[in-house]
Amino acid sequence: MKIRRILATAVAAAVTTPALLLSVTPAFADDKPAAQTQEKPSIAELEKAAAAAKAAYDDAVAAESAARAALEALLSDTAPLAVAAKAAEAAAADAAAAKTDADQAVVDAKAAVDALPETATEEEKTAAATTLTKAEAAAAAAGEAKVAADAKVVEALDARDDERVAAARTLDRAQKATKAALADKTAADEALAKAKEEAGEGGEDCVPEAKLTTVVTGLPSTVVAGTKVDFNLRVTNGTDKTMDEVLPFAYVHATDKSGRKDIDDLVHLQWSSASSSTWKTVDNEHYMDAISPLKAGAHADVKMRLTIDASAPAGNGITFVAGDYFNDNGTCGGNPDLEGYEFLIAAAGSKPGKGGDAKPSTTKPNTSDLKPQSGASASPVSGSLAATGSSSVTSQLALASGAALAIGAGAVFVVRRRKAGSHV
């Protein structure tokens, strides 16, 4: 999310608003206690949970597919136990046929004994009796073989069916697991989507961090039109923890002496990292390149350049600076306020003299009378300006630096809703 863009739009819009305020309100969402904020899962944590749920669902789908394929394979006639059952059935059929033949042989042998004539010799009677005895023994053996073969059929069929039932149960469990994993995935996705929706533009609430400071040095208090000046922006992590990614932000706004005419198109702000000689334009919509990481107590410098076109009239300007951090665990935050450094614009060819460096404004606004209406009114300036009955020049600087408040509490509320996870 371009978290500072609305603020800069407010600055531009405020040029035509008769309000004299000196500071910009904090750009953070609802001030919640840190403990309360930490109780909620972060966007990063929810994304991790959603990714894990998706991985579990994908695994479940794969397991179900494998279980279905396994069952289909076991139901095939070519499955090993199916082949074994078929072979057992074939053997049982052979054993049954053999028993039938043996039983018939017994019947035939008995018939032969009964058919012996009275004149049959003892040798003929003995031979017939022997044949019958052998036939009966063979029939008994065939009967036992058939029983054994039938038992093997039952055993083979039980093994085949048990395997198929086990595979069917595995598939059933896999289908239930897939259904449960899908429910978990859906819940995780919905939780993430809801969190992103609540956070706005895909991020989570950030917290103010006053110990992340942005300080401008070397910006002259007066800049002559038609010239360029280089200065420095120092970003310091004053906390006791490393910030995984720190993103500096800057914006410049200028008017003519009346404070009514916006001359932003004649004022150009650029930046360059310490390790690069390339100058990039500050466009009011994006952060500068990230400082990754910024260790506890460490600082980093960003080279800045302000160029004012020769056609620019004498007037007033202000450069806003700030910094935000984003950690890998989803936590984020940054400067509670945009710091404004005021400078005068002298007409081309002027000699600015020795006015020193631009200083940050120390006067803070009274926002108690702000109303969220299109014709918003603002309270009078408090602090040094009000006390001194400021000059017209200083008044217009106040107009510029307080511009975000000048368009009313409605805009301020939008500006305050800073979210993380969108620093592109």
Coordinates of C-alpha atoms in Angstrom, one line a residue:
M1 CA 0.0 0.0 0.0
K2 CA 1.3 3.5 -0.8
I3 CA 0.8 4.5 2.8
R4 CA 2.0 8.1 2.5
R5 CA 0.2 9.0 -0.8
I6 CA -3.0 10.2 0.8
L7 CA -1.0 12.4 3.1
A8 CA 0.8 14.0 0.2
T9 CA -2.5 14.4 -1.6
A10 CA -3.8 16.1 1.5
V11 CA -0.8 18.4 1.4
A12 CA -1.5 19.5 -2.1
A13 CA -5.2 20.0 -1.5
A14 CA -4.5 22.0 1.6
V15 CA -2.8 24.8 -0.4
T16 CA -6.2 26.3 -1.0
T17 CA -7.5 25.8 2.6
P18 CA -7.3 28.7 5.0
A19 CA -5.8 26.7 7.9
L20 CA -2.6 27.4 9.8
L21 CA -1.3 24.2 11.3
L22 CA 2.3 23.2 11.8
S23 CA 2.4 19.4 12.1
V24 CA 1.1 16.2 10.5
T25 CA -0.8 13.8 12.7
P26 CA 0.5 10.3 13.3
A27 CA 0.1 8.1 10.3
F28 CA -0.8 5.0 12.3
A29 CA -4.0 3.1 12.8
D30 CA -6.0 2.9 16.0
D31 CA -3.7 3.2 19.0
K32 CA -4.0 -0.2 20.5
P33 CA -2.0 -1.5 23.5
A34 CA 0.9 -3.6 22.3
A35 CA -0.2 -6.6 24.3
Q36 CA -3.6 -6.5 22.6
T37 CA -2.1 -6.3 19.2
Q38 CA 0.2 -9.2 19.8
E39 CA -2.7 -11.4 20.9
K40 CA -4.0 -11.4 17.3
P41 CA -2.2 -13.7 14.8
S42 CA -0.1 -11.6 12.4
I43 CA -0.7 -11.7 8.7
A44 CA 2.5 -13.6 8.3
E45 CA 1.4 -16.2 10.8
L46 CA -1.9 -16.6 9.1
E47 CA -0.2 -16.8 5.7
K48 CA 2.0 -19.5 7.2
A49 CA -1.0 -21.4 8.6
A50 CA -2.8 -21.1 5.2
A51 CA 0.2 -22.4 3.4
A52 CA 0.5 -25.3 5.8
A53 CA -3.2 -26.1 5.4
K54 CA -2.9 -26.0 1.7
A55 CA 0.1 -28.4 1.8
A56 CA -1.9 -30.7 4.1
Y57 CA -4.8 -30.6 1.7
D58 CA -2.6 -31.3 -1.3
D59 CA -1.0 -34.2 0.6
A60 CA -4.5 -35.5 1.5
V61 CA -5.6 -35.3 -2.1
A62 CA -2.5 -37.2 -3.2
A63 CA -3.1 -39.8 -0.6
E64 CA -6.7 -40.2 -1.7
S65 CA -5.7 -40.6 -5.3
A66 CA -3.1 -43.2 -4.3
A67 CA -5.6 -45.1 -2.2
R68 CA -8.1 -45.1 -5.1
A69 CA -5.5 -46.4 -7.5
A70 CA -4.5 -49.1 -5.0
L71 CA -8.1 -50.3 -4.7
E72 CA -8.6 -50.3 -8.4
A73 CA -5.4 -52.3 -8.8
L74 CA -6.6 -54.9 -6.2
L75 CA -10.0 -55.2 -7.9
S76 CA -8.2 -56.2 -11.1
D77 CA -8.0 -59.9 -12.1
T78 CA -4.3 -59.5 -12.4
A79 CA -3.8 -58.6 -8.7
P80 CA -1.5 -61.2 -7.1
L81 CA -4.1 -62.4 -4.6
A82 CA -6.8 -62.5 -7.3
V83 CA -4.5 -64.6 -9.4
A84 CA -3.8 -66.9 -6.5
A85 CA -7.6 -67.2 -5.7
K86 CA -8.3 -68.1 -9.4
A87 CA -5.5 -70.7 -9.3
A88 CA -7.0 -72.2 -6.1
E89 CA -10.4 -72.3 -7.7
A90 CA -9.0 -74.1 -10.7
A91 CA -7.2 -76.6 -8.4
A92 CA -10.4 -77.2 -6.5
A93 CA -12.2 -77.8 -9.7
D94 CA -9.6 -80.4 -10.8
A95 CA -9.9 -82.0 -7.3
A96 CA -13.6 -82.2 -7.6
A97 CA -13.4 -83.8 -11.1
A98 CA -10.9 -86.3 -9.7
K99 CA -13.1 -87.2 -6.9
T100 CA -16.0 -87.6 -9.3
D101 CA -14.0 -90.0 -11.4
A102 CA -12.8 -91.9 -8.3
D103 CA -16.4 -92.2 -7.0
Q104 CA -17.4 -93.5 -10.4
A105 CA -14.6 -96.0 -10.3
V106 CA -15.9 -97.3 -7.0
V107 CA -19.4 -97.6 -8.5
D108 CA -17.9 -99.5 -11.5
A109 CA -15.9 -101.8 -9.3
K110 CA -18.9 -102.7 -7.2
A111 CA -20.9 -103.4 -10.3
A112 CA -18.1 -105.7 -11.5
V113 CA -18.2 -107.6 -8.3
D114 CA -22.0 -108.0 -8.4
A115 CA -21.8 -109.1 -12.0
L116 CA -19.5 -112.1 -11.3
P117 CA -21.3 -115.3 -12.3
E118 CA -21.7 -118.2 -10.0
T119 CA -19.2 -120.1 -12.0
A120 CA -16.5 -117.4 -11.4
T121 CA -13.2 -118.7 -10.2
E122 CA -11.6 -117.7 -6.9
E123 CA -9.0 -115.8 -8.8
E124 CA -11.7 -113.8 -10.6
K125 CA -13.5 -113.0 -7.4
T126 CA -10.2 -111.9 -5.7
A127 CA -9.3 -109.7 -8.6
A128 CA -12.7 -108.0 -8.6
A129 CA -12.5 -107.5 -4.8
T130 CA -9.0 -106.0 -5.1
T131 CA -10.1 -103.6 -7.8
L132 CA -13.0 -102.4 -5.6
T133 CA -10.7 -101.9 -2.6
K134 CA -8.3 -99.9 -4.7
A135 CA -11.1 -97.8 -6.1
E136 CA -12.5 -97.1 -2.7
A137 CA -9.0 -96.0 -1.4
A138 CA -8.6 -93.8 -4.5
A139 CA -12.0 -92.3 -3.9
A140 CA -11.2 -91.6 -0.3
A141 CA -7.9 -89.9 -1.3
A142 CA -9.7 -87.9 -3.9
G143 CA -12.2 -86.8 -1.3
E144 CA -9.5 -85.6 1.0
A145 CA -7.7 -83.8 -1.9
K146 CA -11.0 -82.1 -2.7
V147 CA -11.5 -80.9 0.9
A148 CA -8.0 -79.5 1.0
A149 CA -8.5 -77.8 -2.4
D150 CA -11.8 -76.3 -1.3
A151 CA -10.1 -75.1 1.9
K152 CA -7.4 -73.4 -0.1
V153 CA -10.0 -71.7 -2.2
V154 CA -11.7 -70.3 0.9
E155 CA -8.3 -69.2 2.2
A156 CA -7.3 -67.5 -1.1
L157 CA -10.7 -65.8 -1.5
D158 CA -10.6 -64.5 2.1
A159 CA -7.1 -63.2 1.5
R160 CA -8.1 -61.5 -1.7
D161 CA -11.3 -60.0 -0.2
D162 CA -9.6 -58.9 3.0
E163 CA -7.0 -57.1 1.0
R164 CA -9.7 -55.4 -1.0
V165 CA -11.7 -54.5 2.1
A166 CA -8.6 -53.0 3.7
A167 CA -7.9 -51.0 0.6
A168 CA -11.5 -49.8 0.5
R169 CA -11.2 -48.7 4.1
T170 CA -8.0 -46.9 3.4
L171 CA -9.7 -45.1 0.6
D172 CA -12.6 -44.2 2.9
R173 CA -10.2 -42.8 5.5
A174 CA -8.3 -40.9 2.8
Q175 CA -11.6 -39.4 1.5
K176 CA -12.5 -38.3 5.0
A177 CA -9.0 -36.9 5.6
T178 CA -9.3 -34.9 2.3
K179 CA -12.7 -33.5 3.4
A180 CA -11.2 -32.5 6.8
A181 CA -8.1 -31.0 5.2
L182 CA -10.3 -29.1 2.8
A183 CA -12.3 -27.7 5.7
D184 CA -9.1 -26.7 7.4
K185 CA -7.7 -25.1 4.3
T186 CA -11.0 -23.2 3.7
A187 CA -11.0 -22.0 7.3
A188 CA -7.3 -20.9 7.1
D189 CA -7.9 -19.1 3.8
E190 CA -11.0 -17.4 5.2
A191 CA -9.1 -16.3 8.3
L192 CA -6.3 -14.9 6.2
A193 CA -8.7 -13.2 3.9
K194 CA -10.7 -11.7 6.8
A195 CA -7.5 -10.5 8.5
K196 CA -6.3 -8.9 5.2
E197 CA -9.7 -7.3 4.7
E198 CA -9.7 -5.9 8.2
A199 CA -6.2 -4.7 7.9
G200 CA -6.9 -3.1 4.5
E201 CA -4.9 -3.6 1.3
G202 CA -3.5 -6.9 2.4
G203 CA -1.5 -5.8 5.5
E204 CA -1.8 -5.7 9.3
D205 CA -1.9 -2.8 11.7
C206 CA 1.4 -1.3 12.4
V207 CA 2.5 0.4 15.7
P208 CA 4.3 3.7 16.3
E209 CA 8.0 3.5 17.0
A210 CA 9.4 6.8 18.1
K211 CA 12.9 5.2 18.3
L212 CA 13.1 4.8 14.6
T213 CA 14.2 8.3 13.6
T214 CA 14.7 10.1 10.4
V215 CA 16.9 13.3 10.5
V216 CA 17.8 15.7 7.7
T217 CA 21.1 17.4 7.7
G218 CA 22.7 19.8 5.2
L219 CA 19.4 21.1 3.7
P220 CA 19.8 24.9 3.5
S221 CA 17.2 27.1 5.1
T222 CA 17.1 29.1 1.8
V223 CA 17.4 27.5 -1.6
V224 CA 17.7 29.7 -4.7
A225 CA 15.6 28.8 -7.8
G226 CA 17.7 27.4 -10.6
T227 CA 20.0 25.6 -8.2
K228 CA 20.3 22.2 -6.7
V229 CA 21.4 21.3 -3.2
D230 CA 22.6 18.0 -1.7
F231 CA 21.8 17.0 1.8
N232 CA 21.6 13.8 3.9
L233 CA 18.8 11.7 5.4
R234 CA 19.9 9.6 8.4
V235 CA 17.7 6.7 9.4
T236 CA 18.5 5.4 12.9
N237 CA 17.2 2.3 14.7
G238 CA 17.3 3.4 18.3
T239 CA 15.6 0.3 19.6
D240 CA 17.3 -2.8 21.0
K241 CA 16.1 -5.1 18.3
T242 CA 17.1 -5.6 14.6
M243 CA 14.6 -4.3 12.1
D244 CA 14.5 -6.7 9.1
E245 CA 13.6 -4.1 6.6
V246 CA 13.5 -0.3 7.0
L247 CA 12.0 1.9 4.3
P248 CA 12.7 5.6 4.3
F249 CA 10.0 8.0 2.9
A250 CA 10.3 11.6 1.8
Y251 CA 8.1 14.2 0.2
V252 CA 8.5 17.8 -0.8
H253 CA 5.8 20.5 -1.0
A254 CA 6.2 24.1 -2.1
T255 CA 4.0 27.2 -2.7
D256 CA 4.6 30.8 -3.8
K257 CA 4.9 33.5 -1.1
S258 CA 1.1 33.8 -0.9
G259 CA 0.8 30.2 0.0
R260 CA -2.1 29.9 -2.4
K261 CA -0.3 28.7 -5.5
D262 CA 1.2 25.2 -5.6
I263 CA 4.6 25.0 -7.3
D264 CA 5.3 21.4 -6.6
D265 CA 5.9 20.8 -10.3
L266 CA 8.9 23.2 -10.1
V267 CA 10.5 21.5 -7.1
H268 CA 12.2 18.1 -7.5
L269 CA 13.4 15.8 -4.8
Q270 CA 15.8 12.9 -5.5
W271 CA 17.6 10.3 -3.5
S272 CA 20.5 7.9 -3.9
S273 CA 21.7 5.1 -1.6
A274 CA 25.2 5.3 -0.1
S275 CA 26.4 2.5 -2.4
S276 CA 24.9 3.9 -5.6
S277 CA 25.6 7.0 -7.8
T278 CA 22.2 6.8 -9.5
W279 CA 19.6 9.4 -8.5
K280 CA 16.0 8.4 -8.3
T281 CA 13.0 10.7 -8.1
V282 CA 10.9 10.8 -5.0
D283 CA 7.4 10.3 -6.4
N284 CA 5.2 10.6 -3.3
E285 CA 3.8 7.1 -3.9
H286 CA 6.6 4.8 -3.0
Y287 CA 9.2 4.3 -0.4
M288 CA 12.9 4.6 -1.2
D289 CA 14.9 1.4 -1.4
A290 CA 14.8 -0.8 1.7
I291 CA 17.6 -0.9 4.3
S292 CA 17.8 -4.6 5.1
P293 CA 18.4 -5.2 7.9
L294 CA 19.0 -2.3 10.2
K295 CA 20.5 -3.6 13.4
A296 CA 19.7 -2.3 16.9
G297 CA 21.4 1.0 17.5
A298 CA 22.7 1.3 13.9
H299 CA 22.0 4.0 11.3
A300 CA 22.1 4.3 7.5
D301 CA 22.4 7.4 5.4
V302 CA 20.5 8.2 2.3
K303 CA 21.9 10.9 -0.1
M304 CA 19.2 13.5 -1.0
R305 CA 19.1 16.2 -3.7
L306 CA 16.7 19.1 -4.0
T307 CA 16.5 20.9 -7.3
I308 CA 14.3 24.0 -7.9
D309 CA 13.6 25.1 -11.5
A310 CA 14.8 28.6 -12.4
S311 CA 11.3 29.5 -13.3
A312 CA 10.1 28.9 -9.7
P313 CA 8.9 32.1 -7.9
A314 CA 10.1 33.1 -4.5
G315 CA 8.1 31.1 -2.0
N316 CA 8.1 28.5 0.8
G317 CA 8.9 24.8 0.9
I318 CA 8.9 21.9 3.3
T319 CA 10.4 18.5 3.1
F320 CA 8.7 15.7 5.0
V321 CA 10.7 12.6 6.0
A322 CA 9.7 9.4 7.9
G323 CA 10.6 5.8 8.1
D324 CA 8.8 2.5 8.5
Y325 CA 9.9 -1.0 9.3
F326 CA 8.6 -4.4 8.3
N327 CA 9.9 -7.6 10.1
D328 CA 9.9 -11.1 8.7
N329 CA 7.5 -12.2 11.4
G330 CA 4.8 -9.8 10.2
T331 CA 5.3 -7.0 12.8
C332 CA 5.7 -3.5 11.5
G333 CA 5.7 0.1 12.5
G334 CA 7.5 3.4 12.1
N335 CA 7.7 7.1 12.9
P336 CA 4.6 8.3 14.7
D337 CA 4.9 11.6 12.8
L338 CA 6.2 12.9 9.5
E339 CA 9.1 15.3 10.3
G340 CA 8.9 18.6 8.3
Y341 CA 12.0 20.6 7.4
E342 CA 11.0 24.1 6.3
F343 CA 13.0 26.2 3.8
L344 CA 12.5 29.4 1.8
I345 CA 12.7 29.6 -1.9
A346 CA 14.6 32.6 -3.2
A347 CA 14.1 33.9 -6.8
A348 CA 16.6 32.9 -9.4
G349 CA 19.8 34.9 -9.2
S350 CA 19.4 35.8 -5.6
K351 CA 22.1 35.4 -3.0
P352 CA 20.6 33.4 -0.1
G353 CA 23.3 34.5 2.4
K354 CA 24.2 32.3 5.4
G355 CA 20.9 31.2 6.9
G356 CA 22.1 27.9 8.2
D357 CA 20.4 24.6 7.7
A358 CA 16.7 23.9 7.6
K359 CA 15.4 22.8 11.0
P360 CA 12.4 20.6 11.8
S361 CA 9.3 22.3 13.0
T362 CA 8.7 22.0 16.7
T363 CA 5.2 23.5 16.8
K364 CA 2.4 21.0 17.1
P365 CA -1.3 21.5 16.1
N366 CA -4.3 21.6 18.3
T367 CA -6.7 19.2 16.6
S368 CA -9.6 19.3 19.0
D369 CA -11.8 21.3 16.7
L370 CA -11.3 19.3 13.6
K371 CA -14.6 18.1 12.0
P372 CA -14.9 15.4 9.3
Q373 CA -16.8 17.6 6.8
S374 CA -16.1 18.7 3.3
G375 CA -15.8 22.3 4.6
A376 CA -13.6 21.3 7.5
S377 CA -12.5 23.9 9.9
A378 CA -9.3 23.7 11.9
S379 CA -8.3 25.2 15.3
P380 CA -5.9 28.2 15.5
V381 CA -2.2 27.5 15.5
S382 CA -0.7 27.0 19.0
G383 CA 3.0 27.4 20.0
S384 CA 5.6 29.7 18.7
L385 CA 3.8 30.9 15.6
A386 CA 0.7 31.9 17.5
A387 CA 2.9 33.5 20.2
T388 CA 4.9 35.6 17.7
G389 CA 2.0 36.6 15.4
S390 CA 4.0 35.0 12.6
S391 CA 5.0 36.7 9.4
S392 CA 3.2 35.8 6.2
V393 CA 6.2 33.7 5.1
T394 CA 6.1 31.6 8.3
S395 CA 2.4 31.4 8.1
Q396 CA 2.5 29.8 4.7
L397 CA 5.1 27.4 5.9
A398 CA 2.7 26.5 8.7
L399 CA 0.0 26.0 6.0
A400 CA 2.3 23.6 4.1
S401 CA 3.5 21.6 7.1
G402 CA -0.1 21.3 8.5
A403 CA -1.7 20.5 5.3
A404 CA -2.9 17.0 6.2
L405 CA -4.9 18.3 9.0
A406 CA -6.2 21.3 7.1
I407 CA -8.6 19.2 4.9
G408 CA -10.3 17.9 8.0
A409 CA -10.5 14.9 10.3
G410 CA -12.0 12.7 7.6
A411 CA -8.7 12.8 5.6
V412 CA -6.7 12.6 8.7
F413 CA -8.5 9.4 9.6
V414 CA -7.6 7.9 6.2
V415 CA -4.0 9.0 6.6
R416 CA -3.8 7.4 10.0
R417 CA -4.8 4.0 8.7
R418 CA -1.3 2.9 7.9
K419 CA -0.9 -0.8 7.1
A420 CA 2.0 -3.1 6.6
G421 CA 3.0 -5.6 3.8
S422 CA 2.6 -3.2 0.9
H423 CA 5.8 -1.3 0.5
V424 CA 5.9 -1.3 -3.2

